[in-house]
Amino acid sequence: MNLSLPGDAPTISALVLEKIGSFSITNTMTSSLFGDAVLIILCLVAAKFTVRNPGKFQLIIEGFLLGVSSFIEQIIGDKKAAWRVMPLVTTLILFILVSNLVLFFVPILSGFTYNGMTMFRSHTSDINTTAALAFGMVFLSHVYSIHATNVVTHLGKYIQFRHVILSFFKGIKKGIMASVEAFVGILDLISEVSKILSLSLRLFGNMFAGELLVSVLMGMLAIGLPLPMMILSLFSGTIQAIVFGALVAGTLGSIAKEELHKQNKFT
Amino acid sequence: MTAEAALYIGKALCILAMVATAPAEAMVVKSAFEAIGRNPQLEASLFGKAIISIALVESTAIYALVAFFTL
């Protein structure tokens, strides 16, 4: 009796199912579309909730939203600023959560094949998705920062010529301290780039490692052995969705606080 | 040394990331447990934070893993 199920180990790049011109449809894209459809249906259902007659499903959704909002408040530490970034962060968490878990909760999906290739693969295990998400969020944080203050103040966070020159007029010691701060500002510029890398690689690595581990264990013994690893990747999928949301909330929340602070000063 | 041998040595060096990340994760868990032991009421608020910080610490191991597969 053959107890192992050796399959193709997932590769880093997704499989190309079909090509329309130069535009290729990959198997992560189909599952992304499926996840989007699930989310849109969820939204349409949630929009019809009434206050008068809450069902079980409504309680689950509202409980989730309450949990996420109190979590974001805890991170940012300011209720008003938290509500500014909450819609975006909740959407992000929901999108990543659905994409990580859709293959676990709709198990039939992994059985579909197209020309002998698996048709669905969780789309956070494709580096393009996570890189796009991370780049979008970092780009948004810069745009929001410019919107909240202005271009000069925003660039001034990184390049602090004025502060250095003014400090040298006050004294040599203060000037040296200011130039150290200016160097840290330039380091921040590098950290913005590495933020994109770390955000995208963290999510991608976790999901991809889960898939790979399960497929390797399937090749050893297909009965029972992969189960703990699947549960672990279910767990890490949830955690990583929350971590991604938390990091974005932290970045955007500090800018939202700045904006609120500025508004309070003028009024 | 052939190119393939060098590749495998490089992959083995990637695994060495675990030497640092495992104690780091243990340190996070240790201090969280110590705090809970000192003040058991903290458990509810510490749990989520501990989980998130473990995930953040673990991400360094994940970078090593990504390097392992791209080698």
Tab-separated table of C-alpha atoms in Angstrom:
chain	number	residue	atom	x	y	z
A	1	MET	CA	0.000	0.000	0.000
A	2	ASN	CA	1.307	3.415	-0.896
A	3	LEU	CA	0.942	5.787	2.028
A	4	SER	CA	2.696	8.809	0.566
A	5	LEU	CA	1.342	11.362	-1.882
A	6	PRO	CA	4.359	12.928	-3.582
A	7	GLY	CA	3.152	15.973	-5.511
A	8	ASP	CA	4.929	18.846	-7.173
A	9	ALA	CA	6.444	21.089	-4.531
A	10	PRO	CA	5.078	24.622	-5.031
A	11	THR	CA	7.493	26.909	-6.843
A	12	ILE	CA	8.073	30.540	-5.894
A	13	SER	CA	6.489	31.815	-9.085
A	14	ALA	CA	2.856	30.906	-9.660
A	15	LEU	CA	1.780	28.617	-12.503
A	16	VAL	CA	0.536	30.329	-15.652
A	17	LEU	CA	-2.859	28.861	-16.545
A	18	GLU	CA	-3.711	30.789	-19.680
A	19	LYS	CA	-2.235	33.610	-21.706
A	20	ILE	CA	-4.296	36.421	-23.180
A	21	GLY	CA	-1.819	38.275	-25.349
A	22	SER	CA	1.068	39.165	-23.065
A	23	PHE	CA	-1.211	39.103	-20.020
A	24	SER	CA	-0.900	35.810	-18.175
A	25	ILE	CA	-3.514	34.450	-15.802
A	26	THR	CA	-1.867	32.600	-12.923
A	27	ASN	CA	-3.395	30.222	-10.421
A	28	THR	CA	-2.927	32.710	-7.595
A	29	MET	CA	-4.971	35.222	-9.595
A	30	THR	CA	-7.973	32.923	-9.905
A	31	SER	CA	-8.013	32.338	-6.164
A	32	SER	CA	-7.627	36.072	-5.627
A	33	LEU	CA	-10.728	36.670	-7.764
A	34	PHE	CA	-12.558	33.985	-5.790
A	35	GLY	CA	-11.544	35.612	-2.501
A	36	ASP	CA	-12.680	38.992	-3.783
A	37	ALA	CA	-16.044	37.504	-4.753
A	38	VAL	CA	-16.406	36.060	-1.234
A	39	LEU	CA	-15.587	39.467	0.279
A	40	ILE	CA	-18.007	41.343	-1.994
A	41	ILE	CA	-20.838	38.932	-1.164
A	42	LEU	CA	-19.981	39.351	2.524
A	43	CYS	CA	-20.176	43.143	2.135
A	44	LEU	CA	-23.512	42.979	0.319
A	45	VAL	CA	-24.925	40.739	3.052
A	46	ALA	CA	-23.468	42.921	5.810
A	47	ALA	CA	-24.972	46.067	4.273
A	48	LYS	CA	-28.468	44.642	4.833
A	49	PHE	CA	-28.003	44.124	8.582
A	50	THR	CA	-30.645	45.810	10.697
A	51	VAL	CA	-30.436	46.971	14.282
A	52	ARG	CA	-33.811	45.513	15.203
A	53	ASN	CA	-33.340	41.843	14.434
A	54	PRO	CA	-29.685	40.754	14.698
A	55	GLY	CA	-29.041	37.163	13.674
A	56	LYS	CA	-26.140	34.921	14.628
A	57	PHE	CA	-24.158	35.849	11.507
A	58	GLN	CA	-24.541	39.554	12.217
A	59	LEU	CA	-23.280	39.045	15.744
A	60	ILE	CA	-20.187	37.246	14.436
A	61	ILE	CA	-19.382	40.024	11.930
A	62	GLU	CA	-20.007	42.813	14.424
A	63	GLY	CA	-17.963	41.038	17.062
A	64	PHE	CA	-15.086	40.744	14.615
A	65	LEU	CA	-15.282	44.437	13.723
A	66	LEU	CA	-15.418	45.437	17.385
A	67	GLY	CA	-12.407	43.268	18.150
A	68	VAL	CA	-10.401	44.743	15.273
A	69	SER	CA	-11.309	48.327	16.165
A	70	SER	CA	-10.398	47.912	19.835
A	71	PHE	CA	-7.141	46.254	18.748
A	72	ILE	CA	-6.259	49.185	16.476
A	73	GLU	CA	-7.113	51.608	19.279
A	74	GLN	CA	-4.755	49.708	21.550
A	75	ILE	CA	-1.916	50.026	19.019
A	76	ILE	CA	-2.388	53.701	18.199
A	77	GLY	CA	-3.451	54.748	21.675
A	78	ASP	CA	-5.799	57.463	20.472
A	79	LYS	CA	-9.451	56.830	19.660
A	80	LYS	CA	-9.925	59.635	17.134
A	81	ALA	CA	-6.771	58.764	15.199
A	82	ALA	CA	-7.692	55.073	15.307
A	83	TRP	CA	-11.034	55.729	13.639
A	84	ARG	CA	-9.296	57.576	10.809
A	85	VAL	CA	-7.238	54.565	9.765
A	86	MET	CA	-9.679	51.849	10.850
A	87	PRO	CA	-11.577	51.351	7.540
A	88	LEU	CA	-8.374	50.784	5.570
A	89	VAL	CA	-6.716	48.536	8.137
A	90	THR	CA	-9.851	46.443	8.624
A	91	THR	CA	-10.137	45.974	4.874
A	92	LEU	CA	-6.502	44.909	4.696
A	93	ILE	CA	-6.888	42.417	7.533
A	94	LEU	CA	-10.076	40.994	5.989
A	95	PHE	CA	-8.490	40.676	2.536
A	96	ILE	CA	-5.367	38.915	3.820
A	97	LEU	CA	-7.398	36.739	6.191
A	98	VAL	CA	-9.736	35.598	3.424
A	99	SER	CA	-6.838	34.976	1.057
A	100	ASN	CA	-4.950	32.931	3.658
A	101	LEU	CA	-7.896	30.879	4.802
A	102	VAL	CA	-10.084	30.451	1.731
A	103	LEU	CA	-8.358	27.209	0.715
A	104	PHE	CA	-8.885	25.772	4.210
A	105	PHE	CA	-12.564	26.613	4.497
A	106	VAL	CA	-13.505	25.728	0.918
A	107	PRO	CA	-11.522	22.481	0.588
A	108	ILE	CA	-13.048	21.575	-2.784
A	109	LEU	CA	-11.092	24.442	-4.389
A	110	SER	CA	-7.732	22.673	-4.176
A	111	GLY	CA	-9.154	19.796	-6.233
A	112	PHE	CA	-9.817	21.864	-9.365
A	113	THR	CA	-7.285	21.462	-12.140
A	114	TYR	CA	-6.855	23.191	-15.472
A	115	ASN	CA	-4.644	21.494	-18.101
A	116	GLY	CA	-3.207	19.380	-15.274
A	117	MET	CA	-2.262	22.392	-13.138
A	118	THR	CA	-3.901	23.212	-9.808
A	119	MET	CA	-6.302	26.046	-10.433
A	120	PHE	CA	-6.303	27.696	-7.009
A	121	ARG	CA	-3.395	28.611	-4.780
A	122	SER	CA	-3.644	31.010	-1.854
A	123	HIS	CA	-2.653	34.340	-3.343
A	124	THR	CA	-0.567	35.607	-0.443
A	125	SER	CA	1.884	32.821	-1.291
A	126	ASP	CA	2.680	34.776	-4.467
A	127	ILE	CA	5.299	37.463	-3.875
A	128	ASN	CA	3.629	39.804	-6.381
A	129	THR	CA	0.522	40.167	-4.215
A	130	THR	CA	2.391	40.851	-0.994
A	131	ALA	CA	4.896	43.182	-2.648
A	132	ALA	CA	2.055	45.156	-4.221
A	133	LEU	CA	0.261	45.415	-0.884
A	134	ALA	CA	3.409	46.500	0.965
A	135	PHE	CA	4.442	49.018	-1.699
A	136	GLY	CA	0.936	50.436	-1.817
A	137	MET	CA	0.796	50.891	1.940
A	138	VAL	CA	4.223	52.564	2.212
A	139	PHE	CA	3.405	54.831	-0.754
A	140	LEU	CA	0.074	55.700	0.855
A	141	SER	CA	1.779	56.587	4.124
A	142	HIS	CA	3.993	59.107	2.301
A	143	VAL	CA	1.033	60.611	0.426
A	144	TYR	CA	-0.948	60.824	3.652
A	145	SER	CA	1.975	62.435	5.438
A	146	ILE	CA	2.281	65.101	2.723
A	147	HIS	CA	-1.484	65.620	2.861
A	148	ALA	CA	-1.469	65.891	6.657
A	149	THR	CA	1.364	68.426	6.895
A	150	ASN	CA	3.037	69.659	3.718
A	151	VAL	CA	5.840	68.632	1.350
A	152	VAL	CA	8.569	70.603	3.147
A	153	THR	CA	7.754	69.220	6.599
A	154	HIS	CA	7.516	65.705	5.200
A	155	LEU	CA	10.904	65.871	3.470
A	156	GLY	CA	12.276	67.618	6.553
A	157	LYS	CA	11.778	64.404	8.509
A	158	TYR	CA	14.473	62.785	6.387
A	159	ILE	CA	16.761	65.591	5.288
A	160	GLN	CA	17.439	68.026	8.125
A	161	PHE	CA	19.820	70.636	6.671
A	162	ARG	CA	18.060	73.590	8.241
A	163	HIS	CA	18.065	72.133	11.710
A	164	VAL	CA	21.816	71.342	11.484
A	165	ILE	CA	22.793	74.829	10.304
A	166	LEU	CA	20.652	76.546	12.937
A	167	SER	CA	22.136	74.354	15.667
A	168	PHE	CA	25.717	75.180	14.618
A	169	PHE	CA	24.945	78.847	15.193
A	170	LYS	CA	23.934	77.982	18.759
A	171	GLY	CA	27.141	76.110	19.526
A	172	ILE	CA	29.508	73.398	18.330
A	173	LYS	CA	28.188	70.736	20.698
A	174	LYS	CA	24.571	71.259	19.698
A	175	GLY	CA	25.610	71.300	16.039
A	176	ILE	CA	27.314	67.934	16.321
A	177	MET	CA	24.249	66.485	18.042
A	178	ALA	CA	22.059	67.829	15.248
A	179	SER	CA	24.280	66.326	12.565
A	180	VAL	CA	23.978	62.937	14.259
A	181	GLU	CA	20.197	63.382	14.147
A	182	ALA	CA	20.433	64.293	10.470
A	183	PHE	CA	22.357	61.078	9.820
A	184	VAL	CA	19.598	59.118	11.576
A	185	GLY	CA	17.128	60.893	9.288
A	186	ILE	CA	18.985	59.612	6.238
A	187	LEU	CA	18.947	56.135	7.761
A	188	ASP	CA	15.165	56.480	8.026
A	189	LEU	CA	15.114	56.917	4.261
A	190	ILE	CA	16.744	53.499	3.892
A	191	SER	CA	14.355	52.010	6.423
A	192	GLU	CA	11.431	53.113	4.242
A	193	VAL	CA	12.761	50.876	1.458
A	194	SER	CA	13.459	48.016	3.829
A	195	LYS	CA	9.957	48.399	5.232
A	196	ILE	CA	8.526	47.434	1.845
A	197	LEU	CA	10.834	44.423	1.707
A	198	SER	CA	10.171	43.230	5.242
A	199	LEU	CA	6.395	43.694	5.038
A	200	SER	CA	6.122	41.750	1.793
A	201	LEU	CA	8.630	39.012	2.603
A	202	ARG	CA	7.146	38.326	6.043
A	203	LEU	CA	3.681	37.585	4.696
A	204	PHE	CA	4.940	35.764	1.615
A	205	GLY	CA	7.467	33.664	3.534
A	206	ASN	CA	4.991	32.508	6.143
A	207	MET	CA	2.351	31.423	3.668
A	208	PHE	CA	4.794	29.883	1.226
A	209	ALA	CA	6.623	27.978	3.973
A	210	GLY	CA	3.311	26.559	5.185
A	211	GLU	CA	2.416	25.289	1.720
A	212	LEU	CA	5.860	23.856	1.096
A	213	LEU	CA	6.017	22.105	4.454
A	214	VAL	CA	2.639	20.456	3.893
A	215	SER	CA	3.647	19.255	0.426
A	216	VAL	CA	6.962	17.851	1.737
A	217	LEU	CA	5.196	16.009	4.569
A	218	MET	CA	2.624	14.685	2.076
A	219	GLY	CA	5.516	13.060	0.273
A	220	MET	CA	6.627	11.322	3.491
A	221	LEU	CA	3.332	10.087	4.911
A	222	ALA	CA	-0.022	11.353	3.741
A	223	ILE	CA	-2.071	10.093	6.702
A	224	GLY	CA	-2.197	12.298	9.780
A	225	LEU	CA	1.345	13.649	9.586
A	226	PRO	CA	0.584	16.853	7.599
A	227	LEU	CA	-2.364	17.686	9.861
A	228	PRO	CA	-0.456	19.515	12.668
A	229	MET	CA	1.424	21.538	10.078
A	230	MET	CA	-1.834	22.482	8.342
A	231	ILE	CA	-3.258	23.642	11.675
A	232	LEU	CA	-0.059	25.591	12.298
A	233	SER	CA	-0.290	27.318	8.917
A	234	LEU	CA	-3.970	28.097	9.622
A	235	PHE	CA	-2.836	29.724	12.863
A	236	SER	CA	0.095	31.593	11.315
A	237	GLY	CA	-2.137	32.773	8.456
A	238	THR	CA	-4.454	34.458	10.966
A	239	ILE	CA	-1.561	35.891	12.964
A	240	GLN	CA	0.216	37.258	9.907
A	241	ALA	CA	-2.958	38.987	8.703
A	242	ILE	CA	-3.201	40.699	12.102
A	243	VAL	CA	0.528	41.547	12.130
A	244	PHE	CA	0.339	43.137	8.676
A	245	GLY	CA	-2.660	45.172	9.778
A	246	ALA	CA	-0.948	46.169	13.018
A	247	LEU	CA	2.214	47.388	11.284
A	248	VAL	CA	0.231	49.435	8.746
A	249	ALA	CA	-1.932	50.810	11.554
A	250	GLY	CA	1.183	51.832	13.462
A	251	THR	CA	2.627	53.699	10.493
A	252	LEU	CA	-0.582	55.428	9.441
A	253	GLY	CA	-1.715	56.034	13.017
A	254	SER	CA	1.283	58.165	13.893
A	255	ILE	CA	0.582	60.367	10.855
A	256	ALA	CA	-3.119	60.589	11.752
A	257	LYS	CA	-2.113	61.713	15.259
A	258	GLU	CA	0.109	64.415	13.747
A	259	GLU	CA	-2.777	65.607	11.593
A	260	LEU	CA	-5.182	65.740	14.541
A	261	HIS	CA	-2.579	67.551	16.625
A	262	LYS	CA	-2.123	70.164	13.905
A	263	GLN	CA	-5.887	70.666	13.559
A	264	ASN	CA	-6.264	71.120	17.300
A	265	LYS	CA	-3.524	73.739	17.317
A	266	PHE	CA	-5.258	75.947	14.769
A	267	THR	CA	-8.810	75.724	16.094
B	1	MET	CA	34.661	22.731	-5.186
B	2	THR	CA	31.933	22.527	-7.786
B	3	ALA	CA	29.224	25.134	-8.112
B	4	GLU	CA	26.622	22.720	-6.802
B	5	ALA	CA	28.594	22.030	-3.649
B	6	ALA	CA	28.941	25.759	-3.019
B	7	LEU	CA	25.185	26.113	-3.451
B	8	TYR	CA	24.478	23.476	-0.828
B	9	ILE	CA	26.964	25.042	1.592
B	10	GLY	CA	25.223	28.377	1.076
B	11	LYS	CA	21.853	26.787	1.806
B	12	ALA	CA	23.244	25.222	4.972
B	13	LEU	CA	24.501	28.633	6.081
B	14	CYS	CA	20.977	30.004	5.623
B	15	ILE	CA	19.705	27.427	8.125
B	16	LEU	CA	22.104	28.913	10.686
B	17	ALA	CA	19.624	31.799	11.118
B	18	MET	CA	17.766	29.494	13.510
B	19	VAL	CA	20.681	29.711	15.960
B	20	ALA	CA	19.677	33.279	16.725
B	21	THR	CA	15.911	33.317	16.179
B	22	ALA	CA	15.056	30.433	18.509
B	23	PRO	CA	16.645	32.055	21.613
B	24	ALA	CA	15.128	35.394	20.589
B	25	GLU	CA	11.640	33.928	20.506
B	26	ALA	CA	12.313	32.194	23.795
B	27	MET	CA	13.274	35.540	25.333
B	28	VAL	CA	9.985	37.106	24.233
B	29	VAL	CA	7.968	34.233	25.693
B	30	LYS	CA	10.054	34.224	28.868
B	31	SER	CA	9.526	37.883	29.643
B	32	ALA	CA	5.813	37.634	28.807
B	33	PHE	CA	5.400	34.709	31.203
B	34	GLU	CA	7.390	36.468	33.889
B	35	ALA	CA	5.148	39.508	33.594
B	36	ILE	CA	2.034	37.336	33.801
B	37	GLY	CA	3.479	35.549	36.830
B	38	ARG	CA	4.081	38.838	38.580
B	39	ASN	CA	0.703	40.274	37.668
B	40	PRO	CA	-1.831	37.645	36.497
B	41	GLN	CA	-4.373	40.302	35.518
B	42	LEU	CA	-2.138	41.249	32.607
B	43	GLU	CA	-2.725	37.944	30.839
B	44	ALA	CA	-5.589	39.127	28.627
B	45	SER	CA	-3.789	42.210	27.337
B	46	LEU	CA	-0.357	40.573	27.091
B	47	PHE	CA	-1.423	37.562	25.040
B	48	GLY	CA	-2.070	39.428	21.788
B	49	LYS	CA	1.029	41.557	22.120
B	50	ALA	CA	3.216	38.536	22.842
B	51	ILE	CA	1.850	36.687	19.811
B	52	ILE	CA	2.520	39.684	17.558
B	53	SER	CA	6.035	40.209	18.841
B	54	ILE	CA	6.794	36.516	18.359
B	55	ALA	CA	5.576	36.809	14.768
B	56	LEU	CA	7.820	39.846	14.275
B	57	VAL	CA	10.846	38.055	15.711
B	58	GLU	CA	10.083	34.994	13.636
B	59	SER	CA	10.100	37.048	10.457
B	60	THR	CA	13.911	37.101	10.521
B	61	ALA	CA	13.838	33.327	10.245
B	62	ILE	CA	11.383	33.723	7.391
B	63	TYR	CA	13.823	35.991	5.536
B	64	ALA	CA	16.427	33.257	5.871
B	65	LEU	CA	13.891	30.794	4.497
B	66	VAL	CA	13.181	33.013	1.502
B	67	ALA	CA	16.925	33.274	0.898
B	68	PHE	CA	17.106	29.470	1.216
B	69	PHE	CA	14.622	28.961	-1.602
B	70	THR	CA	15.910	31.689	-3.879
B	71	LEU	CA	19.453	30.315	-3.702
